Amino acid sequence: MVLPIYTGTENDVLREVAKSVKKVTKQHLKLIKNMKQTMVNAHGLGLAAPQVGVGDRILIANFQYGEKVGEKNVVMALINPEIIKHSDEEVMGEEGCLSLPEVYAPVKRYKNILVRFLDEKGNEQHLELSELNARIIQHEIDHLDGKLFVDYLDEAVIGKYEKELAEANQF
Ligand SMILES: [Zn+2]
């Protein structure tokens, strides 16, 4: 089932810190299935539970392993994801967000990360990620902490997207 995606910089549900999942339940698995469908349907690279109105630390990543985006991908759920190691090096890259349609701007993120999470069976896993895949996780974990990528932008850049952000805030 495709779920409605919450939008806006002023939407409370997108500004709250999501809660850790204590035990992966059937409800979580149903949510994950629906979130995957919702993300694929919206052509997103990631989706965090708060974006569909759920305050649990769950995200879906659409990892890219091809030369071009969409060429070779793996869709995966990460529960209670946590960056436990990262490179000193940061890289700029353009980001967008399903909760802020039509807004795109460069953001600085760690180039490499090591993320720890629970998989859908509740088993602890680790993944080493770099470049775009590391960026996806950093963007989505921000959602779990109530942060949006536009929070990193300076006023001049935000000003260019006044109309788009106003529309996103008409939730
Ligand atoms: Zn987003």
PDB file of C-alpha atoms and ligand atoms in Angstrom:
ATOM      1  CA  MET A   1       0.000   0.000   0.000  1.00  0.00           C
ATOM      2  CA  VAL A   2       1.309   3.402  -0.990  1.00  0.00           C
ATOM      3  CA  LEU A   3       1.177   5.734   2.015  1.00  0.00           C
ATOM      4  CA  PRO A   4       0.734   9.514   1.977  1.00  0.00           C
ATOM      5  CA  ILE A   5       4.026  11.389   2.441  1.00  0.00           C
ATOM      6  CA  TYR A   6       4.078  14.234   4.939  1.00  0.00           C
ATOM      7  CA  THR A   7       5.659  17.441   3.706  1.00  0.00           C
ATOM      8  CA  GLY A   8       6.923  20.787   4.961  1.00  0.00           C
ATOM      9  CA  THR A   9       9.595  22.292   7.152  1.00  0.00           C
ATOM     10  CA  GLU A  10       7.014  23.189   9.788  1.00  0.00           C
ATOM     11  CA  ASN A  11       5.221  19.860   9.986  1.00  0.00           C
ATOM     12  CA  ASP A  12       5.463  18.598  13.593  1.00  0.00           C
ATOM     13  CA  VAL A  13       5.675  14.951  12.573  1.00  0.00           C
ATOM     14  CA  LEU A  14       8.855  15.725  10.599  1.00  0.00           C
ATOM     15  CA  ARG A  15      10.377  17.678  13.472  1.00  0.00           C
ATOM     16  CA  GLU A  16      10.131  15.154  16.291  1.00  0.00           C
ATOM     17  CA  VAL A  17      12.874  12.748  17.367  1.00  0.00           C
ATOM     18  CA  ALA A  18      11.704   9.229  16.496  1.00  0.00           C
ATOM     19  CA  LYS A  19      11.764   6.467  19.131  1.00  0.00           C
ATOM     20  CA  SER A  20      13.979   3.376  19.049  1.00  0.00           C
ATOM     21  CA  VAL A  21      12.289   0.124  18.103  1.00  0.00           C
ATOM     22  CA  LYS A  22      12.520  -2.290  21.075  1.00  0.00           C
ATOM     23  CA  LYS A  23      11.319  -5.372  19.205  1.00  0.00           C
ATOM     24  CA  VAL A  24      10.518  -5.796  15.533  1.00  0.00           C
ATOM     25  CA  THR A  25       6.803  -6.676  15.363  1.00  0.00           C
ATOM     26  CA  LYS A  26       4.413  -7.684  12.581  1.00  0.00           C
ATOM     27  CA  GLN A  27       3.171  -4.091  12.535  1.00  0.00           C
ATOM     28  CA  HIS A  28       6.705  -2.862  11.869  1.00  0.00           C
ATOM     29  CA  LEU A  29       7.093  -5.370   9.035  1.00  0.00           C
ATOM     30  CA  LYS A  30       3.808  -4.230   7.505  1.00  0.00           C
ATOM     31  CA  LEU A  31       4.948  -0.613   7.801  1.00  0.00           C
ATOM     32  CA  ILE A  32       8.284  -1.502   6.152  1.00  0.00           C
ATOM     33  CA  LYS A  33       6.512  -3.222   3.244  1.00  0.00           C
ATOM     34  CA  ASN A  34       4.301  -0.171   2.726  1.00  0.00           C
ATOM     35  CA  MET A  35       7.238   2.224   3.067  1.00  0.00           C
ATOM     36  CA  LYS A  36       9.180   0.328   0.396  1.00  0.00           C
ATOM     37  CA  GLN A  37       6.216   0.561  -1.979  1.00  0.00           C
ATOM     38  CA  THR A  38       5.771   4.242  -1.162  1.00  0.00           C
ATOM     39  CA  MET A  39       9.445   5.036  -1.785  1.00  0.00           C
ATOM     40  CA  VAL A  40       9.623   3.100  -5.061  1.00  0.00           C
ATOM     41  CA  ASN A  41       6.335   4.659  -6.226  1.00  0.00           C
ATOM     42  CA  ALA A  42       7.720   8.152  -5.517  1.00  0.00           C
ATOM     43  CA  HIS A  43      11.096   7.342  -7.189  1.00  0.00           C
ATOM     44  CA  GLY A  44      12.910   8.158  -3.948  1.00  0.00           C
ATOM     45  CA  LEU A  45      16.354   7.061  -2.791  1.00  0.00           C
ATOM     46  CA  GLY A  46      15.216   6.807   0.791  1.00  0.00           C
ATOM     47  CA  LEU A  47      12.247   7.175   3.094  1.00  0.00           C
ATOM     48  CA  ALA A  48      12.122   7.526   6.866  1.00  0.00           C
ATOM     49  CA  ALA A  49       9.136   6.492   9.017  1.00  0.00           C
ATOM     50  CA  PRO A  50       8.374  10.071  10.163  1.00  0.00           C
ATOM     51  CA  GLN A  51       7.764  10.949   6.496  1.00  0.00           C
ATOM     52  CA  VAL A  52       4.737   8.647   6.587  1.00  0.00           C
ATOM     53  CA  GLY A  53       3.693   9.893  10.014  1.00  0.00           C
ATOM     54  CA  VAL A  54       5.263   7.183  12.181  1.00  0.00           C
ATOM     55  CA  GLY A  55       7.687   8.153  14.969  1.00  0.00           C
ATOM     56  CA  ASP A  56       9.780   4.968  14.943  1.00  0.00           C
ATOM     57  CA  ARG A  57      13.486   4.761  14.042  1.00  0.00           C
ATOM     58  CA  ILE A  58      12.960   2.917  10.758  1.00  0.00           C
ATOM     59  CA  LEU A  59      14.176   3.914   7.337  1.00  0.00           C
ATOM     60  CA  ILE A  60      14.177   2.466   3.852  1.00  0.00           C
ATOM     61  CA  ALA A  61      17.266   2.971   1.712  1.00  0.00           C
ATOM     62  CA  ASN A  62      17.426   2.579  -2.050  1.00  0.00           C
ATOM     63  CA  PHE A  63      21.160   1.836  -2.286  1.00  0.00           C
ATOM     64  CA  GLN A  64      22.721   2.436  -5.681  1.00  0.00           C
ATOM     65  CA  TYR A  65      25.453   0.109  -6.941  1.00  0.00           C
ATOM     66  CA  GLY A  66      25.446   0.888 -10.659  1.00  0.00           C
ATOM     67  CA  GLU A  67      27.272   3.586 -12.547  1.00  0.00           C
ATOM     68  CA  LYS A  68      24.034   5.472 -13.019  1.00  0.00           C
ATOM     69  CA  VAL A  69      21.236   5.977 -10.504  1.00  0.00           C
ATOM     70  CA  GLY A  70      18.588   3.297 -11.026  1.00  0.00           C
ATOM     71  CA  GLU A  71      20.896   0.933 -12.912  1.00  0.00           C
ATOM     72  CA  LYS A  72      21.569  -1.487 -10.054  1.00  0.00           C
ATOM     73  CA  ASN A  73      19.899  -0.957  -6.714  1.00  0.00           C
ATOM     74  CA  VAL A  74      19.119  -2.677  -3.430  1.00  0.00           C
ATOM     75  CA  VAL A  75      16.111  -1.627  -1.361  1.00  0.00           C
ATOM     76  CA  MET A  76      16.652  -2.317   2.312  1.00  0.00           C
ATOM     77  CA  ALA A  77      15.052  -1.504   5.670  1.00  0.00           C
ATOM     78  CA  LEU A  78      17.303  -0.293   8.487  1.00  0.00           C
ATOM     79  CA  ILE A  79      15.872  -0.302  12.001  1.00  0.00           C
ATOM     80  CA  ASN A  80      17.508   1.817  14.743  1.00  0.00           C
ATOM     81  CA  PRO A  81      20.305   2.848  12.344  1.00  0.00           C
ATOM     82  CA  GLU A  82      23.326   4.479  13.927  1.00  0.00           C
ATOM     83  CA  ILE A  83      26.504   5.823  12.370  1.00  0.00           C
ATOM     84  CA  ILE A  84      29.259   4.317  14.501  1.00  0.00           C
ATOM     85  CA  LYS A  85      32.222   5.467  12.390  1.00  0.00           C
ATOM     86  CA  HIS A  86      32.770   8.025   9.677  1.00  0.00           C
ATOM     87  CA  SER A  87      35.553   9.469   7.567  1.00  0.00           C
ATOM     88  CA  ASP A  88      36.969  12.890   8.331  1.00  0.00           C
ATOM     89  CA  GLU A  89      36.463  13.698   4.701  1.00  0.00           C
ATOM     90  CA  GLU A  90      33.193  15.311   3.704  1.00  0.00           C
ATOM     91  CA  VAL A  91      31.784  15.713   0.213  1.00  0.00           C
ATOM     92  CA  MET A  92      29.229  18.060  -1.307  1.00  0.00           C
ATOM     93  CA  GLY A  93      26.363  16.579  -3.246  1.00  0.00           C
ATOM     94  CA  GLU A  94      22.936  17.654  -4.375  1.00  0.00           C
ATOM     95  CA  GLU A  95      20.007  16.453  -2.297  1.00  0.00           C
ATOM     96  CA  GLY A  96      16.281  16.463  -2.607  1.00  0.00           C
ATOM     97  CA  CYS A  97      13.589  15.124  -0.304  1.00  0.00           C
ATOM     98  CA  LEU A  98      10.189  13.541  -0.841  1.00  0.00           C
ATOM     99  CA  SER A  99       8.941  15.780   1.982  1.00  0.00           C
ATOM    100  CA  LEU A 100      10.167  18.931   0.205  1.00  0.00           C
ATOM    101  CA  PRO A 101       9.143  18.513  -3.443  1.00  0.00           C
ATOM    102  CA  GLU A 102      11.035  20.527  -6.075  1.00  0.00           C
ATOM    103  CA  VAL A 103      13.735  21.676  -3.644  1.00  0.00           C
ATOM    104  CA  TYR A 104      17.297  20.634  -4.548  1.00  0.00           C
ATOM    105  CA  ALA A 105      20.539  21.939  -3.115  1.00  0.00           C
ATOM    106  CA  PRO A 106      24.059  20.777  -2.285  1.00  0.00           C
ATOM    107  CA  VAL A 107      24.759  19.544   1.235  1.00  0.00           C
ATOM    108  CA  LYS A 108      28.036  18.462   2.835  1.00  0.00           C
ATOM    109  CA  ARG A 109      28.076  14.884   4.192  1.00  0.00           C
ATOM    110  CA  TYR A 110      30.683  12.398   5.388  1.00  0.00           C
ATOM    111  CA  LYS A 111      32.175  10.543   2.437  1.00  0.00           C
ATOM    112  CA  ASN A 112      32.322   7.147   4.180  1.00  0.00           C
ATOM    113  CA  ILE A 113      30.325   5.778   7.074  1.00  0.00           C
ATOM    114  CA  LEU A 114      29.895   2.576   9.030  1.00  0.00           C
ATOM    115  CA  VAL A 115      26.268   2.102  10.027  1.00  0.00           C
ATOM    116  CA  ARG A 116      24.924  -0.355  12.592  1.00  0.00           C
ATOM    117  CA  PHE A 117      21.246  -1.356  12.461  1.00  0.00           C
ATOM    118  CA  LEU A 118      18.737  -4.135  12.954  1.00  0.00           C
ATOM    119  CA  ASP A 119      17.424  -5.936   9.887  1.00  0.00           C
ATOM    120  CA  GLU A 120      13.811  -7.038   9.451  1.00  0.00           C
ATOM    121  CA  LYS A 121      14.499 -10.214  11.449  1.00  0.00           C
ATOM    122  CA  GLY A 122      15.801  -8.131  14.348  1.00  0.00           C
ATOM    123  CA  ASN A 123      19.429  -9.180  13.769  1.00  0.00           C
ATOM    124  CA  GLU A 124      22.209  -6.655  14.192  1.00  0.00           C
ATOM    125  CA  GLN A 125      23.994  -5.795  10.946  1.00  0.00           C
ATOM    126  CA  HIS A 126      26.783  -3.468   9.887  1.00  0.00           C
ATOM    127  CA  LEU A 127      27.240  -1.816   6.504  1.00  0.00           C
ATOM    128  CA  GLU A 128      30.121   0.207   5.141  1.00  0.00           C
ATOM    129  CA  LEU A 129      28.855   2.846   2.759  1.00  0.00           C
ATOM    130  CA  SER A 130      30.394   5.585   0.678  1.00  0.00           C
ATOM    131  CA  GLU A 131      29.468   8.553  -1.492  1.00  0.00           C
ATOM    132  CA  LEU A 132      25.769   8.492  -2.515  1.00  0.00           C
ATOM    133  CA  ASN A 133      24.861   5.503  -0.323  1.00  0.00           C
ATOM    134  CA  ALA A 134      26.485   7.140   2.715  1.00  0.00           C
ATOM    135  CA  ARG A 135      24.614  10.338   1.852  1.00  0.00           C
ATOM    136  CA  ILE A 136      21.260   8.521   1.695  1.00  0.00           C
ATOM    137  CA  ILE A 137      21.755   7.167   5.225  1.00  0.00           C
ATOM    138  CA  GLN A 138      22.899  10.502   6.661  1.00  0.00           C
ATOM    139  CA  HIS A 139      19.879  12.249   5.102  1.00  0.00           C
ATOM    140  CA  GLU A 140      17.459   9.595   6.387  1.00  0.00           C
ATOM    141  CA  ILE A 141      18.912   9.404   9.907  1.00  0.00           C
ATOM    142  CA  ASP A 142      18.467  13.182  10.062  1.00  0.00           C
ATOM    143  CA  HIS A 143      14.736  12.564   9.474  1.00  0.00           C
ATOM    144  CA  LEU A 144      14.718  10.280  12.530  1.00  0.00           C
ATOM    145  CA  ASP A 145      16.192  13.171  14.513  1.00  0.00           C
ATOM    146  CA  GLY A 146      13.658  15.705  13.212  1.00  0.00           C
ATOM    147  CA  LYS A 147      16.125  17.372  10.852  1.00  0.00           C
ATOM    148  CA  LEU A 148      15.653  18.261   7.185  1.00  0.00           C
ATOM    149  CA  PHE A 149      18.366  18.892   4.629  1.00  0.00           C
ATOM    150  CA  VAL A 150      17.278  22.499   4.167  1.00  0.00           C
ATOM    151  CA  ASP A 151      18.347  23.118   7.792  1.00  0.00           C
ATOM    152  CA  TYR A 152      21.941  23.094   6.472  1.00  0.00           C
ATOM    153  CA  LEU A 153      21.340  25.686   3.760  1.00  0.00           C
ATOM    154  CA  ASP A 154      22.015  29.367   4.123  1.00  0.00           C
ATOM    155  CA  GLU A 155      19.257  31.935   3.772  1.00  0.00           C
ATOM    156  CA  ALA A 156      20.205  32.933   0.234  1.00  0.00           C
ATOM    157  CA  VAL A 157      19.688  29.375  -1.031  1.00  0.00           C
ATOM    158  CA  ILE A 158      16.487  28.933   0.993  1.00  0.00           C
ATOM    159  CA  GLY A 159      15.217  32.220  -0.461  1.00  0.00           C
ATOM    160  CA  LYS A 160      15.358  30.764  -3.956  1.00  0.00           C
ATOM    161  CA  TYR A 161      12.895  28.082  -2.891  1.00  0.00           C
ATOM    162  CA  GLU A 162      10.430  30.291  -1.040  1.00  0.00           C
ATOM    163  CA  LYS A 163       7.512  29.244  -3.265  1.00  0.00           C
ATOM    164  CA  GLU A 164       8.303  25.497  -3.128  1.00  0.00           C
ATOM    165  CA  LEU A 165       8.737  25.553   0.655  1.00  0.00           C
ATOM    166  CA  ALA A 166       5.490  27.502   1.130  1.00  0.00           C
ATOM    167  CA  GLU A 167       3.695  24.872  -0.922  1.00  0.00           C
ATOM    168  CA  ALA A 168       5.288  22.031   1.060  1.00  0.00           C
ATOM    169  CA  ASN A 169       4.071  23.723   4.240  1.00  0.00           C
ATOM    170  CA  GLN A 170       0.433  23.699   3.112  1.00  0.00           C
ATOM    171  CA  PHE A 171      -0.125  20.319   4.700  1.00  0.00           C
TER     172      PHE A 171
HETATM  173 ZN    ZN B   1      14.196  13.454   3.020  1.00  0.00          ZN
END
